[in-house]
């Protein structure tokens, strides 16, 4: 088994689409139980399998493809974004610092998958222009200018800043967009990608178990580890973090999307993602060509709403469609997908945003302090597809740490880590005096 580090994952070097793990597990390899069958759980499983771990994934439900409610990972817009994303809810400084790193790891993995045509078709991954529009010159807004400069320097492909993008994309001049920038971004067909990921991890040796867990994982840790012969437990359950991680700061942000036919028969094919973010305007515009047939129209952010009861006649859905048609008038001719016209789900947020961290509480019921071997990866909100591989890279290091029963430490910024290192160095120096 390879030594886990927090170095970025590199496709073909650390991850392979082959059914054979890069480093096959042995009978003596550690065993990991992953709770959660969405994109975070599956990508984490893939990463661990290629590092030589045995993996079991436990989930209450899996990706489905009928007309009933689908998994949150399937509902997601799944346009790669640099944080904070279009829905604008990731604001915690520590989380943002980590997310900027995580998203670039994911960018390069998705981009590498998209570069192989056969693999891209199988996995449902493409790279398309992604345009962000503004009702003011970007140079006049320091925060937006800083973010744009970060993106330009991040390593994304195809970056350009030009007011001409507004005209090139046939945006309604009366809508008020006056400036824009563009980059090439991965777009994931979530239904196809979830099918591919589930098949891939099973071929690599993962066992999938359908089961619903209730209550705090910490209270069940020893029993679950014994039942599944697990050395480590990974919590990748999304919104269930409230219950399974004992985290009262978790909350849902309800969202809804319309799916329309984008095959050129009703309006010219839209082959670029077009967005106006929540931190730019009061309401979002979010248009994403999901695949060769479907265009996603969004978006909505309703914090602390958990009823999935949108219909085509719900006022906020009608307002969303009208807003997007005003932005791009050709959408007035759009036909809804007859098989699945409206998608809705609950983005799994938490107060302090994304958590990739070991369980900080000691094992329950122990007379002496014993460190938990639970590792959390949840709270990704609407950015799971953008952050998954970066989070999995950091989780590898935490698995290795947990196996050594080292004391867990909270998530920290680089400045915190530098300060802690200096403090430890000062202590050692003082001890020598």
XYZ file of C-alpha atoms in Angstrom:
433
model
C 0.000 0.000 0.000
C 1.340 3.428 -0.956
C 2.078 6.015 1.685
C -0.682 8.597 1.545
C 0.283 12.242 1.165
C -1.626 15.453 0.606
C 0.041 15.925 -2.786
C -2.390 16.553 -5.674
C -3.730 13.497 -7.449
C -2.426 13.113 -10.990
C -4.456 11.174 -13.538
C -2.733 8.029 -14.853
C -0.106 8.336 -12.098
C -2.364 8.200 -9.013
C -5.696 7.373 -10.653
C -6.445 5.027 -13.509
C -9.697 4.262 -15.380
C -8.519 0.667 -15.727
C -10.579 -1.971 -13.876
C -7.354 -3.126 -12.198
C -6.170 -0.942 -9.277
C -2.845 0.797 -9.839
C -1.698 -0.886 -6.642
C -3.765 -4.015 -5.956
C -4.741 -4.652 -2.355
C -3.277 -7.599 -0.494
C -4.943 -9.627 2.274
C -3.047 -7.413 4.712
C -4.047 -4.051 3.214
C -6.139 -1.706 5.413
C -9.899 -1.713 4.941
C -11.972 1.432 4.629
C -15.730 1.734 5.083
C -17.164 4.701 3.164
C -20.619 5.910 4.169
C -22.233 7.705 1.237
C -22.773 6.759 -2.418
C -22.695 10.173 -4.113
C -19.864 11.685 -6.129
C -17.749 12.372 -3.020
C -18.058 8.789 -1.781
C -17.377 7.249 -5.208
C -14.384 9.444 -6.043
C -12.965 8.800 -2.564
C -13.422 5.061 -3.146
C -11.675 5.224 -6.529
C -8.747 7.084 -4.984
C -8.360 4.614 -2.116
C -8.693 1.567 -4.370
C -5.871 2.760 -6.609
C -3.728 3.259 -3.497
C -4.122 -0.365 -2.451
C -6.952 -0.224 0.100
C -9.910 -2.561 0.437
C -13.108 -0.495 0.177
C -16.733 -1.062 1.138
C -19.280 1.651 0.303
C -22.456 1.813 2.352
C -25.357 3.999 1.145
C -29.089 4.237 1.694
C -29.643 4.694 -2.062
C -27.731 4.779 -5.321
C -27.963 6.637 -8.601
C -31.251 6.001 -10.423
C -32.451 7.008 -13.856
C -36.242 6.970 -13.958
C -38.695 9.818 -13.511
C -38.536 9.669 -9.725
C -36.307 11.827 -7.519
C -32.616 11.290 -8.271
C -29.544 11.636 -6.056
C -28.267 15.128 -5.266
C -25.092 14.252 -7.197
C -27.245 13.661 -10.282
C -29.268 16.847 -9.838
C -26.154 19.046 -9.632
C -25.368 21.431 -12.465
C -21.894 19.800 -12.520
C -20.130 22.684 -14.215
C -16.595 22.971 -12.853
C -16.243 26.293 -11.050
C -13.563 28.191 -9.213
C -14.737 29.078 -5.696
C -16.868 30.696 -4.564
C -19.236 29.053 -7.047
C -22.254 30.570 -8.808
C -24.604 29.822 -5.905
C -22.318 31.988 -3.770
C -22.594 30.290 -0.377
C -18.969 29.244 0.253
C -17.549 32.142 2.251
C -15.561 30.646 5.143
C -11.908 31.739 4.823
C -10.412 28.360 5.752
C -12.766 26.481 3.452
C -12.132 28.876 0.560
C -8.381 28.501 0.886
C -8.662 24.718 0.731
C -11.308 24.816 -1.997
C -9.057 26.803 -4.329
C -6.554 23.957 -4.124
C -9.145 21.181 -4.263
C -10.883 22.573 -7.341
C -7.662 22.699 -9.371
C -6.864 19.054 -8.586
C -10.337 18.155 -9.853
C -9.968 20.424 -12.878
C -6.876 18.616 -14.106
C -8.373 15.148 -13.517
C -11.623 15.938 -15.361
C -9.637 17.657 -18.121
C -7.443 14.580 -18.543
C -10.517 12.336 -18.759
C -12.084 14.636 -21.367
C -8.883 14.535 -23.448
C -9.468 10.847 -24.307
C -12.532 10.742 -26.619
C -13.632 7.167 -25.846
C -13.114 7.638 -22.109
C -14.836 11.034 -22.195
C -17.938 9.536 -23.821
C -18.039 6.644 -21.379
C -17.555 8.880 -18.331
C -19.837 11.686 -19.558
C -17.150 14.381 -19.328
C -16.555 17.211 -21.782
C -14.739 20.536 -21.715
C -16.654 23.587 -22.909
C -16.325 27.361 -22.807
C -17.704 28.728 -19.549
C -18.628 32.409 -19.546
C -19.346 34.634 -16.545
C -21.220 37.900 -17.068
C -21.295 41.112 -15.032
C -23.562 44.198 -14.954
C -20.501 46.412 -14.399
C -16.917 46.572 -15.680
C -14.965 43.941 -13.749
C -12.005 46.303 -13.354
C -14.219 48.562 -11.220
C -14.994 45.882 -8.605
C -11.914 44.958 -6.529
C -13.277 41.619 -5.274
C -14.402 40.413 -8.709
C -11.174 41.642 -10.291
C -9.149 39.736 -7.684
C -11.120 36.549 -8.336
C -10.729 36.925 -12.102
C -6.982 37.414 -11.736
C -6.792 34.308 -9.512
C -8.622 32.262 -12.126
C -6.410 33.565 -14.937
C -3.307 32.519 -12.963
C -4.715 29.214 -11.673
C -3.806 26.982 -14.604
C -7.190 26.767 -16.345
C -7.164 26.637 -20.128
C -8.610 29.167 -22.535
C -8.935 32.137 -20.209
C -9.881 35.477 -21.771
C -11.483 38.693 -20.521
C -13.465 40.625 -23.084
C -16.629 42.696 -23.219
C -17.201 41.251 -26.699
C -18.249 37.907 -25.136
C -21.608 39.519 -24.332
C -22.329 40.013 -28.045
C -20.719 36.752 -29.129
C -23.137 34.752 -26.951
C -26.209 36.706 -28.135
C -26.990 37.980 -24.647
C -29.897 40.414 -24.629
C -28.320 43.901 -24.529
C -31.254 45.129 -22.437
C -30.503 42.601 -19.675
C -27.628 44.747 -18.455
C -24.553 42.532 -18.886
C -21.617 44.753 -19.904
C -18.508 42.657 -19.187
C -17.477 38.984 -19.134
C -14.651 36.502 -18.952
C -14.344 32.975 -20.281
C -12.409 29.809 -19.520
C -12.541 26.206 -20.651
C -14.247 24.169 -17.937
C -15.186 20.524 -17.453
C -18.908 19.778 -17.708
C -20.130 16.455 -16.346
C -23.188 14.568 -17.539
C -24.029 13.425 -14.027
C -26.275 10.487 -14.882
C -23.647 8.964 -17.147
C -20.777 9.840 -14.805
C -22.440 8.292 -11.758
C -23.056 5.083 -13.705
C -19.428 5.047 -14.830
C -18.043 5.738 -11.350
C -20.189 3.034 -9.734
C -19.107 0.498 -12.341
C -15.451 1.532 -12.086
C -15.128 1.183 -8.325
C -16.895 -2.182 -8.371
C -14.565 -3.476 -11.081
C -11.629 -2.287 -8.979
C -12.942 -4.355 -6.077
C -15.255 -2.139 -4.010
C -18.234 -3.768 -2.303
C -21.506 -1.814 -2.386
C -23.968 -2.281 0.478
C -27.431 -0.711 0.623
C -28.165 0.329 4.188
C -29.466 3.338 6.104
C -27.552 4.432 9.193
C -29.170 6.477 11.951
C -27.537 8.435 14.732
C -24.036 9.741 15.374
C -21.333 7.645 13.691
C -19.076 8.162 16.684
C -21.486 6.193 18.873
C -21.454 3.352 16.322
C -17.820 3.458 15.304
C -16.584 0.358 17.105
C -19.609 -1.724 16.112
C -19.377 -0.690 12.434
C -15.662 -1.290 12.278
C -16.167 -4.756 13.744
C -19.080 -5.580 11.431
C -17.254 -4.546 8.251
C -13.701 -5.367 9.434
C -12.870 -1.725 8.772
C -9.726 0.030 9.938
C -11.102 3.470 9.030
C -14.561 4.947 8.397
C -15.103 7.793 5.911
C -18.243 9.898 6.276
C -19.231 11.199 2.812
C -22.949 11.558 3.435
C -23.651 15.172 2.505
C -26.721 16.597 4.200
C -26.815 13.688 6.661
C -23.844 15.258 8.435
C -26.293 16.794 10.888
C -27.079 13.342 12.248
C -24.094 11.163 11.367
C -21.417 13.699 12.320
C -23.330 15.301 15.166
C -22.948 18.592 13.301
C -25.837 21.017 13.932
C -24.363 23.545 11.504
C -25.373 21.471 8.450
C -28.302 22.789 6.454
C -29.835 22.328 3.001
C -30.009 24.866 0.207
C -32.842 23.837 -2.059
C -32.297 24.199 -5.772
C -34.148 23.461 -8.978
C -33.238 23.168 -12.655
C -35.205 22.910 -15.873
C -34.035 20.544 -18.591
C -34.707 21.615 -22.196
C -33.906 20.076 -25.578
C -30.680 21.550 -27.013
C -30.338 19.723 -30.338
C -30.685 22.707 -32.668
C -34.254 21.993 -33.737
C -35.859 24.853 -31.767
C -32.993 27.334 -31.383
C -29.279 27.366 -32.261
C -27.357 24.866 -30.165
C -25.906 26.425 -27.019
C -22.431 24.951 -26.618
C -21.072 27.174 -23.833
C -22.032 27.516 -20.169
C -23.376 30.998 -19.401
C -23.637 32.278 -15.824
C -24.338 35.276 -13.624
C -23.346 34.541 -10.019
C -25.252 35.193 -6.804
C -22.556 37.587 -5.618
C -23.059 39.698 -8.747
C -26.847 39.879 -9.054
C -29.802 39.209 -6.788
C -30.847 36.162 -8.802
C -28.734 33.598 -10.626
C -28.542 32.855 -14.336
C -27.087 29.391 -14.899
C -27.165 27.768 -18.344
C -25.152 24.587 -18.874
C -25.139 22.271 -21.936
C -25.270 18.967 -20.064
C -24.709 16.723 -23.095
C -25.483 16.586 -26.807
C -29.215 16.860 -26.156
C -29.968 18.616 -22.868
C -29.441 22.175 -21.665
C -29.780 22.900 -17.954
C -31.582 26.131 -16.998
C -31.098 27.471 -13.469
C -30.712 28.442 -10.798
C -32.273 28.782 -7.386
C -30.827 28.979 -3.872
C -33.253 28.629 -0.951
C -31.394 28.073 2.348
C -33.041 25.938 5.042
C -35.797 24.714 2.712
C -35.960 20.919 2.563
C -39.252 20.092 0.828
C -38.776 18.800 -2.700
C -42.111 20.065 -3.965
C -41.258 22.252 -6.973
C -43.497 21.940 -10.017
C -43.377 23.707 -13.362
C -45.992 26.094 -11.983
C -44.136 26.971 -8.775
C -43.627 30.772 -8.857
C -39.875 30.631 -8.233
C -39.460 28.110 -11.086
C -41.497 30.277 -13.447
C -39.481 33.339 -12.428
C -36.232 31.450 -13.002
C -37.268 30.489 -16.517
C -38.448 34.020 -17.325
C -35.153 35.440 -16.039
C -33.082 33.118 -18.221
C -35.277 33.825 -21.264
C -34.811 37.558 -20.698
C -31.046 37.004 -20.534
C -30.957 34.785 -23.650
C -34.138 35.384 -25.718
C -33.673 32.320 -27.940
C -34.664 30.197 -24.927
C -38.264 31.351 -25.362
C -38.495 28.662 -28.064
C -37.087 25.920 -25.830
C -38.977 22.641 -25.315
C -38.822 20.891 -21.962
C -37.318 17.412 -21.811
C -40.462 15.235 -21.859
C -38.811 12.473 -19.838
C -37.387 14.584 -16.998
C -38.362 18.263 -17.322
C -37.538 19.475 -13.825
C -34.774 18.430 -11.438
C -34.603 19.459 -7.803
C -32.417 18.672 -4.846
C -30.864 19.817 -1.589
C -27.298 21.125 -1.675
C -25.523 19.919 1.498
C -24.031 23.022 3.144
C -22.705 23.699 6.611
C -21.980 26.928 8.476
C -18.218 26.644 8.071
C -18.505 25.137 4.596
C -16.611 22.080 3.373
C -15.238 19.754 6.047
C -12.392 17.370 5.183
C -11.189 16.519 8.646
C -10.741 13.699 11.120
C -13.300 13.283 13.884
C -12.024 15.525 16.688
C -14.069 13.944 19.483
C -12.575 10.930 21.283
C -14.088 7.488 20.859
C -17.291 7.177 22.861
C -17.337 4.978 25.942
C -13.584 4.695 26.381
C -12.142 5.128 29.898
C -8.934 6.558 28.444
C -8.617 8.989 25.547
C -8.717 7.054 22.279
C -8.681 8.836 18.959
C -11.461 8.138 16.508
C -10.710 6.667 13.096
C -13.634 8.444 11.456
C -12.745 10.905 8.687
C -15.280 13.395 7.372
C -15.748 14.729 3.842
C -19.040 16.612 3.617
C -20.575 20.069 3.330
C -19.591 20.528 -0.332
C -22.826 22.335 -1.153
C -23.250 22.669 -4.907
C -19.541 22.109 -5.586
C -19.106 18.365 -5.114
C -18.115 17.677 -8.723
C -15.687 20.621 -8.656
C -13.960 19.590 -5.422
C -14.190 15.784 -5.268
C -10.682 14.794 -6.391
C -8.963 17.511 -4.385
C -10.811 16.475 -1.250
C -9.955 12.830 -1.891
C -6.261 13.720 -2.099
C -6.347 15.352 1.334
C -8.415 12.504 2.724
C -5.681 10.039 1.749
C -3.284 11.776 4.103
C -5.879 11.719 6.880
C -6.441 7.974 6.409
C -2.723 7.351 6.778
C -2.662 9.550 9.884
C -5.652 7.801 11.424
C -4.076 4.377 10.851
C -1.134 5.549 12.950
C -3.558 6.707 15.686
C -2.070 10.171 15.709
C -3.965 12.956 17.457
C -6.416 14.668 15.077
C -6.056 18.379 14.327
C -8.672 20.824 13.028
C -8.659 22.112 9.465
C -6.347 25.088 9.209
C -5.171 27.676 6.734
C -1.584 27.752 5.534
C -1.006 30.729 7.843
C -2.259 28.646 10.773
C 0.048 25.797 9.796
C 3.045 28.128 9.470
C 2.256 29.697 12.842
C 1.877 26.275 14.470
C 5.188 25.120 12.979
C 6.906 28.257 14.288
C 5.424 27.728 17.752
C 6.597 24.101 17.800
C 10.058 25.184 16.621
C 10.225 27.856 19.319
C 9.300 25.263 21.962
C 12.086 22.956 20.777
C 14.587 25.828 20.798
C 13.558 26.866 24.310
C 13.894 23.270 25.492
C 17.516 23.227 24.384
C 18.399 26.412 26.290
